[in-house]
Coordinates of C-alpha atoms in Angstrom, one line a residue:
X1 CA -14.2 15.4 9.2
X2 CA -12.2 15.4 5.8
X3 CA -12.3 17.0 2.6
X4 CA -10.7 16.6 -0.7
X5 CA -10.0 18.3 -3.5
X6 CA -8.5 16.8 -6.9
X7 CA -8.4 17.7 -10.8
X8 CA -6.5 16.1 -13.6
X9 CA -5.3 18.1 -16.8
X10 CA -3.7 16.4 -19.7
X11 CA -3.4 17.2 -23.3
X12 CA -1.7 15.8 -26.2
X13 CA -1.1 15.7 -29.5
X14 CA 0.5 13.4 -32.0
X15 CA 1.6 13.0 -35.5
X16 CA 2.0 10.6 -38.0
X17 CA 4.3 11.4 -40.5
X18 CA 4.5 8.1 -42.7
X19 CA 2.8 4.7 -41.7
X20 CA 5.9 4.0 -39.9
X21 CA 7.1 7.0 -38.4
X22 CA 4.8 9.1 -35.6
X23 CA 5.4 11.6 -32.9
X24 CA 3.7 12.5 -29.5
X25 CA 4.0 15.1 -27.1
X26 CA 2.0 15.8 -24.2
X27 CA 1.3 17.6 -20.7
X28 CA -0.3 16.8 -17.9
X29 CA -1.0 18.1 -14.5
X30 CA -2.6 17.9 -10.9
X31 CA -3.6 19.4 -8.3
X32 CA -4.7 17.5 -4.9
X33 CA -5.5 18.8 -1.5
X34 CA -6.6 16.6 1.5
X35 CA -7.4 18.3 4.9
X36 CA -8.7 16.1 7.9
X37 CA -9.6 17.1 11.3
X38 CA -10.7 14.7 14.0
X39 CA -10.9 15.5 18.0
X40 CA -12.4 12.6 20.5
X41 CA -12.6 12.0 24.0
X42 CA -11.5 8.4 24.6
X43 CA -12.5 7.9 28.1
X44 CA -16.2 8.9 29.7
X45 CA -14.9 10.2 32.8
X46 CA -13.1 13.2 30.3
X47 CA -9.6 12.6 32.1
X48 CA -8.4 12.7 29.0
X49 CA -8.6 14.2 25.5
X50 CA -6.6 14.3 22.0
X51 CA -7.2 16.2 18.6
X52 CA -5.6 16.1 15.4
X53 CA -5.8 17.7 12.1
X54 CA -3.4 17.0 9.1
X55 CA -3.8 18.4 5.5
X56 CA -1.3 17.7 2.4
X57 CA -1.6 19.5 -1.3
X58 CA 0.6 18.0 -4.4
X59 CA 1.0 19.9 -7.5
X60 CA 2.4 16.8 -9.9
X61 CA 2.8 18.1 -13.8
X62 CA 4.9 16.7 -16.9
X63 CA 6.2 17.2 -20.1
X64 CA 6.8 14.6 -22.5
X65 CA 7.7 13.8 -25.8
X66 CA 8.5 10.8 -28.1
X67 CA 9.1 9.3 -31.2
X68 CA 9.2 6.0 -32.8
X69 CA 10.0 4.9 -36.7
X70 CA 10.6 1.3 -38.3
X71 CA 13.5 1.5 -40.0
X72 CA 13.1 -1.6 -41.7
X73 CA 10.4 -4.4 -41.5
X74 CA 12.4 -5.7 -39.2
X75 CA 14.1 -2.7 -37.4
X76 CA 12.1 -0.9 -35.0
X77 CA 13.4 2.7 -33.5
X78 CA 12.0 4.3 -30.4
X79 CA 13.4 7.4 -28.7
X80 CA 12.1 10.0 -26.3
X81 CA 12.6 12.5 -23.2
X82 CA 10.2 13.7 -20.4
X83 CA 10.6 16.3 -17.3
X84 CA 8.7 16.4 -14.2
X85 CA 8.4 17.6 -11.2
X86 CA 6.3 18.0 -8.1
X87 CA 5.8 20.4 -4.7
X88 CA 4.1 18.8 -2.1
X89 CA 3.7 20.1 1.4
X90 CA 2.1 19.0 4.5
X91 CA 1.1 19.5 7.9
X92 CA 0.0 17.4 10.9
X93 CA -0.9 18.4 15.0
X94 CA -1.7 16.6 17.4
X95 CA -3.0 17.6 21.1
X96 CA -3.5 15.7 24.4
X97 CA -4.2 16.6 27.6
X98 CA -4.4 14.3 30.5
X99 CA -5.7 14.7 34.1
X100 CA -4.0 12.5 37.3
X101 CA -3.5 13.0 40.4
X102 CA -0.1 14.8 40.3
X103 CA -1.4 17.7 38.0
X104 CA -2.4 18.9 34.4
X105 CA -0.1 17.2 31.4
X106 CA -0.2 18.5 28.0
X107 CA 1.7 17.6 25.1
X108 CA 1.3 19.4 21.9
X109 CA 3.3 17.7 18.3
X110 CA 3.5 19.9 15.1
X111 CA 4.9 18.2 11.8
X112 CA 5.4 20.8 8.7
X113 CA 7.5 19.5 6.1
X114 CA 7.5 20.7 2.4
X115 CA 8.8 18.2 -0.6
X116 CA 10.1 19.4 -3.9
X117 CA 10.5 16.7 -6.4
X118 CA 12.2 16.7 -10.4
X119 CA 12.7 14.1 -12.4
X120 CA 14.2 14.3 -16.2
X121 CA 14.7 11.1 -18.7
X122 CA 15.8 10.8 -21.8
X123 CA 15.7 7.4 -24.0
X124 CA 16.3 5.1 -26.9
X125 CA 15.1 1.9 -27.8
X126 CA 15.7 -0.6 -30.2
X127 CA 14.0 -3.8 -31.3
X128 CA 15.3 -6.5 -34.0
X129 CA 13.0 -8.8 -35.4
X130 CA 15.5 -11.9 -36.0
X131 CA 13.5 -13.9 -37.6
X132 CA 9.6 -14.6 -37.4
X133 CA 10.3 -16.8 -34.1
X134 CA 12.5 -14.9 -32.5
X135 CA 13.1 -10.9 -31.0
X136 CA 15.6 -9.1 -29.2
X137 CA 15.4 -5.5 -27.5
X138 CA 17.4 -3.0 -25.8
X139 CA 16.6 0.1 -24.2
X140 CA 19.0 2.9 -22.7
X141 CA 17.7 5.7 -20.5
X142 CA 19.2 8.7 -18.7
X143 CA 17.2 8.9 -15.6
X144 CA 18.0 12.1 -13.3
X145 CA 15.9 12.1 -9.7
X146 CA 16.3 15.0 -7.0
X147 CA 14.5 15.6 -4.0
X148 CA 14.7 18.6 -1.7
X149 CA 13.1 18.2 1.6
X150 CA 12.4 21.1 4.4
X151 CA 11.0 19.5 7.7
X152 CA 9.7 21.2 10.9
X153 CA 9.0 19.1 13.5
X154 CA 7.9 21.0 17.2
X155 CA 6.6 19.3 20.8
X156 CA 5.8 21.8 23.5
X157 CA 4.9 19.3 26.8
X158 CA 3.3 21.2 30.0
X159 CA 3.4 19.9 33.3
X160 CA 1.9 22.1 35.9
X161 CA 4.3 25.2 36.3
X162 CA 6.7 23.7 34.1
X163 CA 7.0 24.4 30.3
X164 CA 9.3 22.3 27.6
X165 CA 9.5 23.1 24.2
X166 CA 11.8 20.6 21.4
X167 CA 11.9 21.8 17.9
X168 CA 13.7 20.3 15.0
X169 CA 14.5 21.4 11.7
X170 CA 15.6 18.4 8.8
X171 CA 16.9 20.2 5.5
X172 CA 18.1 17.3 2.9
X173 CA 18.7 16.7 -0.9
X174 CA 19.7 14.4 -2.7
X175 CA 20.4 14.1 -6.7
X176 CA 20.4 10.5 -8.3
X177 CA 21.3 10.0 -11.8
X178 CA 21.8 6.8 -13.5
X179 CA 22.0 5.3 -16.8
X180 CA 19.8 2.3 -17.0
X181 CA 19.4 -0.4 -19.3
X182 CA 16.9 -2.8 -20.3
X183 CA 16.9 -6.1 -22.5
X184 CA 14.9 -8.4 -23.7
X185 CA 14.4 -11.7 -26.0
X186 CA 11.5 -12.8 -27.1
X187 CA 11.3 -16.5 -28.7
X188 CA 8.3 -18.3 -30.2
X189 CA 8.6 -22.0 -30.8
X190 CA 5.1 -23.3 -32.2
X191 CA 2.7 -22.7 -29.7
X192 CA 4.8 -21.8 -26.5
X193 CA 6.8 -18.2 -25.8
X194 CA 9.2 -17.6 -24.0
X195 CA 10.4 -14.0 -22.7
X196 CA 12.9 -13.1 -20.8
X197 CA 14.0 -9.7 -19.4
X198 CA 16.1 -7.7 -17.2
X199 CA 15.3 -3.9 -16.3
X200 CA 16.3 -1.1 -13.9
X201 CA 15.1 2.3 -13.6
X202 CA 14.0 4.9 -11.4
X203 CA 10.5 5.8 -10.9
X204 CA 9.8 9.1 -12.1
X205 CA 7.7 11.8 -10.4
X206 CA 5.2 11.6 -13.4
X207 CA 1.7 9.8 -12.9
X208 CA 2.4 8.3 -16.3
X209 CA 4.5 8.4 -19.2
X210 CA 4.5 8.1 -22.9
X211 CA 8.3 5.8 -22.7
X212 CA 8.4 2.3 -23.3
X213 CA 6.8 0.5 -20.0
X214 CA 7.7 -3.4 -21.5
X215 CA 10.5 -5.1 -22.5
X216 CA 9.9 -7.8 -24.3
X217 CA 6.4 -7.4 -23.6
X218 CA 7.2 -7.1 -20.0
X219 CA 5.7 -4.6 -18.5
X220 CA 7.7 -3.1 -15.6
X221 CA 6.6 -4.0 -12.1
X222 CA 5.7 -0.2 -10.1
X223 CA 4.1 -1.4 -7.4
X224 CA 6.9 -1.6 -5.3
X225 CA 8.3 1.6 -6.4
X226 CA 8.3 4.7 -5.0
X227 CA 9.0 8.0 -6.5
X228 CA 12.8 8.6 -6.9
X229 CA 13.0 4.9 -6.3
X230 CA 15.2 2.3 -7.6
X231 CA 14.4 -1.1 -9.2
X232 CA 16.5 -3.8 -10.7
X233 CA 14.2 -7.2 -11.7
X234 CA 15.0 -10.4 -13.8
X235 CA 12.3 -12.0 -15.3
X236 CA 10.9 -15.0 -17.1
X237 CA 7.3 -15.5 -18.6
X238 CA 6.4 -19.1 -20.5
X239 CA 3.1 -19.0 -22.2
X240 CA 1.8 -22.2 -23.6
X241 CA -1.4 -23.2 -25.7
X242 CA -2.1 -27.0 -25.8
X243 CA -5.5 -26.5 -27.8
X244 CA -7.6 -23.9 -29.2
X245 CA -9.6 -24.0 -25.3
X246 CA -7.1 -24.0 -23.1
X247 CA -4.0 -21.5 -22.1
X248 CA -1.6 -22.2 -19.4
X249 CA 1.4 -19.4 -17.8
X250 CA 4.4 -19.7 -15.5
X251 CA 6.3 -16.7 -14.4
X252 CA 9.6 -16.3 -12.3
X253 CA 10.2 -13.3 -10.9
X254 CA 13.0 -11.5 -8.8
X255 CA 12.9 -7.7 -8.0
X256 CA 15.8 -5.7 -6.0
X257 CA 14.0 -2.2 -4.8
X258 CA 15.3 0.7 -2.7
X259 CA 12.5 3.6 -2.4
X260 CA 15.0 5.3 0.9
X261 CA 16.8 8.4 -1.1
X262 CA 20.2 9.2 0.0
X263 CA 17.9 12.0 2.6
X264 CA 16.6 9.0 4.1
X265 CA 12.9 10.1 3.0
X266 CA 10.3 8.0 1.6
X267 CA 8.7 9.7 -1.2
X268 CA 5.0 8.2 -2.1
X269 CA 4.3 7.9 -5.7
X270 CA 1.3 10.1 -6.7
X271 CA -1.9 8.5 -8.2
X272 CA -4.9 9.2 -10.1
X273 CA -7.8 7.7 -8.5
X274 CA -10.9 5.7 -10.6
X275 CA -8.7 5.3 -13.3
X276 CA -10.1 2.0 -14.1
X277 CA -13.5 3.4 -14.9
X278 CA -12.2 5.2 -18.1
X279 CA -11.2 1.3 -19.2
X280 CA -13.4 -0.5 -21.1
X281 CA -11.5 -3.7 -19.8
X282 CA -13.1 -3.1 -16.4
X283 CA -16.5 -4.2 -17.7
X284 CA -15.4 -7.0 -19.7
X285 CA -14.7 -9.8 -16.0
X286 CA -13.1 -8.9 -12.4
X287 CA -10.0 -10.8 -13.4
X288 CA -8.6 -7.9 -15.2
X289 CA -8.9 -5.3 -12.3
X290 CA -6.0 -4.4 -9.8
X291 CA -5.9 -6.9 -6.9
X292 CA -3.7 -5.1 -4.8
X293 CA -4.7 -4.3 -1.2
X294 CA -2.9 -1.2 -0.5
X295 CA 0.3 0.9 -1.2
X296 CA 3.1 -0.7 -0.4
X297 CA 4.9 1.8 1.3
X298 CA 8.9 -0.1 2.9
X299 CA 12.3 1.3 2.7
X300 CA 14.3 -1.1 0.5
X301 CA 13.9 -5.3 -0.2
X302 CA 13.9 -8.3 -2.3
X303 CA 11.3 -9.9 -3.7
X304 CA 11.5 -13.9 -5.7
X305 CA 8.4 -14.9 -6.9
X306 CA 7.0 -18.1 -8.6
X307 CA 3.9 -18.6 -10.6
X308 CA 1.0 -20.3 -12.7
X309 CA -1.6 -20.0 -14.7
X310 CA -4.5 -21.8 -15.8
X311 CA -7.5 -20.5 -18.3
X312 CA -9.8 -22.8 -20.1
X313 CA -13.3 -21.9 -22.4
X314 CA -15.0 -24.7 -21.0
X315 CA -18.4 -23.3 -23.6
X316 CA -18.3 -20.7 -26.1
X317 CA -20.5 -18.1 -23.3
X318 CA -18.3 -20.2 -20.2
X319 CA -14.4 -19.5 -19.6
X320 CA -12.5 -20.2 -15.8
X321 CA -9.4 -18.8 -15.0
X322 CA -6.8 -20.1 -12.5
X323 CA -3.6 -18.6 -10.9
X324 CA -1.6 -19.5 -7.6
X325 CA 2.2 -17.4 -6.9
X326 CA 4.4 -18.5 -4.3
X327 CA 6.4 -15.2 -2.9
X328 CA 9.5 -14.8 -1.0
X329 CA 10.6 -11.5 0.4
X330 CA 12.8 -9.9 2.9
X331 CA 12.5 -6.2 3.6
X332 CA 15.3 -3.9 5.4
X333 CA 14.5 -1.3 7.6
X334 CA 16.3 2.0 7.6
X335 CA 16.8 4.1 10.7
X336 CA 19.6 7.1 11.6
X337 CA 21.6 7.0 14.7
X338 CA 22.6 9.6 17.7
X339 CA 25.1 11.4 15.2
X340 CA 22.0 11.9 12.5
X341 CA 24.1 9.1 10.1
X342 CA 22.0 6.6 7.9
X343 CA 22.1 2.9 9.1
X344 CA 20.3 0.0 7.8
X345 CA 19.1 -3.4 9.2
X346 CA 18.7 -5.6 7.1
X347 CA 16.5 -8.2 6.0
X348 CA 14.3 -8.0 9.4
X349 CA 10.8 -7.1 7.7
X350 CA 8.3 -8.6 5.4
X351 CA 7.5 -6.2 2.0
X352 CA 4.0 -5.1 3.3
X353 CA 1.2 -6.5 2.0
X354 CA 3.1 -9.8 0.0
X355 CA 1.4 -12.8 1.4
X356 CA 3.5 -16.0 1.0
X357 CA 0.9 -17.7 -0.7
X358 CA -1.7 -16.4 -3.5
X359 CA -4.2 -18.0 -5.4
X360 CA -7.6 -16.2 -7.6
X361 CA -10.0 -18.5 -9.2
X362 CA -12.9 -16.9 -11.3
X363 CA -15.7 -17.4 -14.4
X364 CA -16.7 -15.5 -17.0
X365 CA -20.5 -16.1 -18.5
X366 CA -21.5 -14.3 -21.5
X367 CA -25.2 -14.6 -22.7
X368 CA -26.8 -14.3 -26.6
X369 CA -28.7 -11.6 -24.7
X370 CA -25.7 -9.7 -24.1
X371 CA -25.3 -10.1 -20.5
X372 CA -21.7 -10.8 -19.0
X373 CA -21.3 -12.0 -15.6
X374 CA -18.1 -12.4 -13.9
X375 CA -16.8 -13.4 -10.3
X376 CA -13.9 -14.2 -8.4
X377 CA -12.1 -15.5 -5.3
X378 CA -9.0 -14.6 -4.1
X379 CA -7.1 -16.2 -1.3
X380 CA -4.0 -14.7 0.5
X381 CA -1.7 -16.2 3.7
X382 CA -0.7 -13.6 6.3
X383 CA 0.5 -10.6 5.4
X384 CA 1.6 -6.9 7.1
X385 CA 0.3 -3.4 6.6
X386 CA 3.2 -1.2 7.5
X387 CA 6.7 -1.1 7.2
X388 CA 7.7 -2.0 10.9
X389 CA 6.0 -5.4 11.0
X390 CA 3.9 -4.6 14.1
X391 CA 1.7 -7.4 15.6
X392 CA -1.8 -4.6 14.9
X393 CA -0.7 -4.7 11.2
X394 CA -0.9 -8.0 10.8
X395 CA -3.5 -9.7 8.4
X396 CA -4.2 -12.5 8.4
X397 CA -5.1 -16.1 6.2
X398 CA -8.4 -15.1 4.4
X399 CA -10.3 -15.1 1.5
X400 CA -12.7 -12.2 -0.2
X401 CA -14.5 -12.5 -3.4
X402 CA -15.6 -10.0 -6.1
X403 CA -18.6 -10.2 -8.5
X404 CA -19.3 -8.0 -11.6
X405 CA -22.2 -7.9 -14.1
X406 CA -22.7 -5.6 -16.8
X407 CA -25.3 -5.5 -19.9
X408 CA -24.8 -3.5 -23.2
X409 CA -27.6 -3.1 -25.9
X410 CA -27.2 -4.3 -28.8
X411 CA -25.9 -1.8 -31.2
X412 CA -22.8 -1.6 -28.0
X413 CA -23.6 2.1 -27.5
X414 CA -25.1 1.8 -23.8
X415 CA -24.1 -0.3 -21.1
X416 CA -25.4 -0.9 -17.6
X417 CA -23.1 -2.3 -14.9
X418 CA -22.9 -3.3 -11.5
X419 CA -20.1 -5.1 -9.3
X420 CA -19.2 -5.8 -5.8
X421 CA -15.4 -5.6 -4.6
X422 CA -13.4 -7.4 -2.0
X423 CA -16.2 -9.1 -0.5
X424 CA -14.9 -10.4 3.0
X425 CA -11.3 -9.2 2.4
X426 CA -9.5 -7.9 5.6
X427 CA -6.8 -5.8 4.1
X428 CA -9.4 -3.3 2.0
X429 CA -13.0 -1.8 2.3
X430 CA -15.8 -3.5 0.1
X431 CA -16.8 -1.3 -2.7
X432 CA -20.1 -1.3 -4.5
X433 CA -20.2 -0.1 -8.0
X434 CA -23.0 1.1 -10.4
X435 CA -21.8 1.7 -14.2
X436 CA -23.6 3.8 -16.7
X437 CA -21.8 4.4 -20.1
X438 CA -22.4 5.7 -23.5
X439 CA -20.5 5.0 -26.3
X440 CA -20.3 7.9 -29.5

């Protein structure tokens, strides 16, 4: 039995004070509580019996301003600052009691442990347009993370007469501030571009942000990123047009990240669910929605990847798409010793949920009726759930497919939609979606 409880709040305002020169500001907050309680009986003979309950409540909100002016045609100025911060608290028990011949055991578990969270930022960033080929940028931020952790931890264990209680109590902080820099070049020979970029930061405890999220038009890389983790990745993205029809990518890709804080606490980043449906780019083919399978949730690693990219309009109401990356990654695993001291091992794990090998192939069909249908198939080698690698986590070599259709009227103020998700896909639940919209 489960229950949960979630609201979003954001406002914002902006202003434009010239055609170059515009301001934002804007709050946001939410509030989320989950409760689950579940008791079974795993044997018939009832010589045994567990329950557990767990509940968790997160109170994320931000402020955030920002400001950007042209300076020149060709000088572009950007330059903000955000605060956030974030108390979450949770809970989870668990009972078992177990009949044998010797006696009665019991053993009770309590977990309560209460997570205060702040991040701060402040930024400036700076793009020259050399000359109509070719870009530069630079971006500086302040980035200020700290996480205070209270954690109760309790076993009581019976065994006939005999009673043994263990209780420990974890109190931690920790206080990472950086400055981190980002830089970019873009170049534009004819019909190929090339961009480059190299960026590190911290992940916020926001749920979004109104700072620059690109370099270069490279857009940062969160999912591997917890809150109050770090990230430093190199990148290189070549997009080339042979013909009016046809498109073709290639990406390379490394990423350094550590999510473990100094506390040796993993801190999930918070996350607004159905997002996607306020996006009009979710009706327009299945290629544009998230294909990730989970959250990656792993204490610190190293991810090279390697990619392309095919997409061709084969008819004007008939495009195919293409794309196959080859990943290499190494995880480390962080655990303390008898004297409570932080040790690592390294390179022992896989990043969860990083196959080796992944390749999507889909269609898009539009009709004069206005009709658009789109599908896709998506293949992935073996890959792991959880941080520890266990054998149960594994996944392994499959494909799963998603389909989408959607039909708008013709004056685009109604549409009517319908999609199947991760058809046949191991890793997460299918998902069946109807879509009404309105458009004022």
């Amino acid at each position: 039995e489960g229950d949960l409880d979630k609201d979003r709040t954001d406002v914002g305002a902006s202003f434009r004070f010239s055609p170059t020169s515009m301001t934002w500001i804007k709050f946001g907050r939410t509030n989320e509580r989950r409760a689950f309680d579940r008791y079974f009986v795993p044997n018939a003979d009832s010589t045994a019996a567990n329950g557990a309950s767990s509940s968790f409540s997160g109170r994320p909100e931000e402020y955030q301003v920002r400001h950007t002016v042209n300076l020149t045609p060709t000088d572009h100025l950007a330059f903000g600052a955000e605060t956030a911060r974030d108390l979450r608290t949770s809970e989870f028990f668990q009972g078992s009691v177990f009949t044998s011949p010797t006696g009665d055991l019991s053993i009770g578990f309590l977990d309560d442990r209460m997570v205060k969270l702040r991040s701060r930022q402040g930024y400036v960033g700076y793009t020259k347009d050399v000359s109509p080929a070719l870009s530069v940028q630079g971006d500086l931020f302040w980035q200020q993370f700290r996480q205070d952790i209270d954690d109760f931890a309790a076993a009581l264990i019976i065994s006939g007469d005999t009673t043994t209680p263990i209780t420990a109590r974890t109190l931690a902080n920790a206080n990472d501030v950086r400055w981190n820099p980002r830089v970019g070049v873009v170049f534009k020979p004819g019909k190929l571009v090339v961009r480059a970029a190299w960026q590190e930061w911290i992940q916020p405890a926001s749920v979004s942000t109104l700072a620059p999220v690109a370099t270069a038009g490279i857009e940062l890389d969160d999912r591997l990123v917890s809150s109050g983790g770090s990230a430093k990745r190199g990148v290189v993205q070549v997009h080339f047009e042979p013909d009016e029809r046809t498109t073709l990518g290639g990406i390379i890709d490394y990423e350094k990240v550590r999510n473990l804080g100094e506390s040796g606490f993993r801190i999930p980043t918070p996350q607004i669910e159905f997002v996607d449906v306020l996006r009009n780019v979710q009706t327009l083919n299945v290629t544009s929605l998230d294909i990730a399978e989970g959250t990656i949730d792993f204490d610190a690693g190293r991810s090279t990847s390697a990619g392309v990219t095919v997409n061709r309009i084969l008819t004007p109401t008939l495009s195919v798409a293409a794309k196959y990356v080859y990943a290499w990654n190494e995880a480390d695993i962080y655990f303390k010793d008898d004297a409570g001291n932080l040790q690592v091992a390294k390179g022992i794990a896989k990043i969860p949920f990083v196959p080796r090998d992944f390749f999507s192939a889909g269609m898009t069909w539009v009709t004069p009726q206005h009709v658009y249908l789109s599908a896709q198939a998506i293949y992935r080698s073996k890959r792991f759930v959880d941080r520890d690698n266990t054998a149960a986590s594994a996944l392994r070599a499959d494909w799963n497919g998603q389909i989408a259709a959607f039909w708008e009227t013709p004056d685009k103020r109604w549409i009517f939609g319908a999609g199947a998700l991760n058809l046949g896909s191991k890793g997460a639940p299918e998902q069946y979606v109807v879509d009404v919209r309105v458009r004022f």
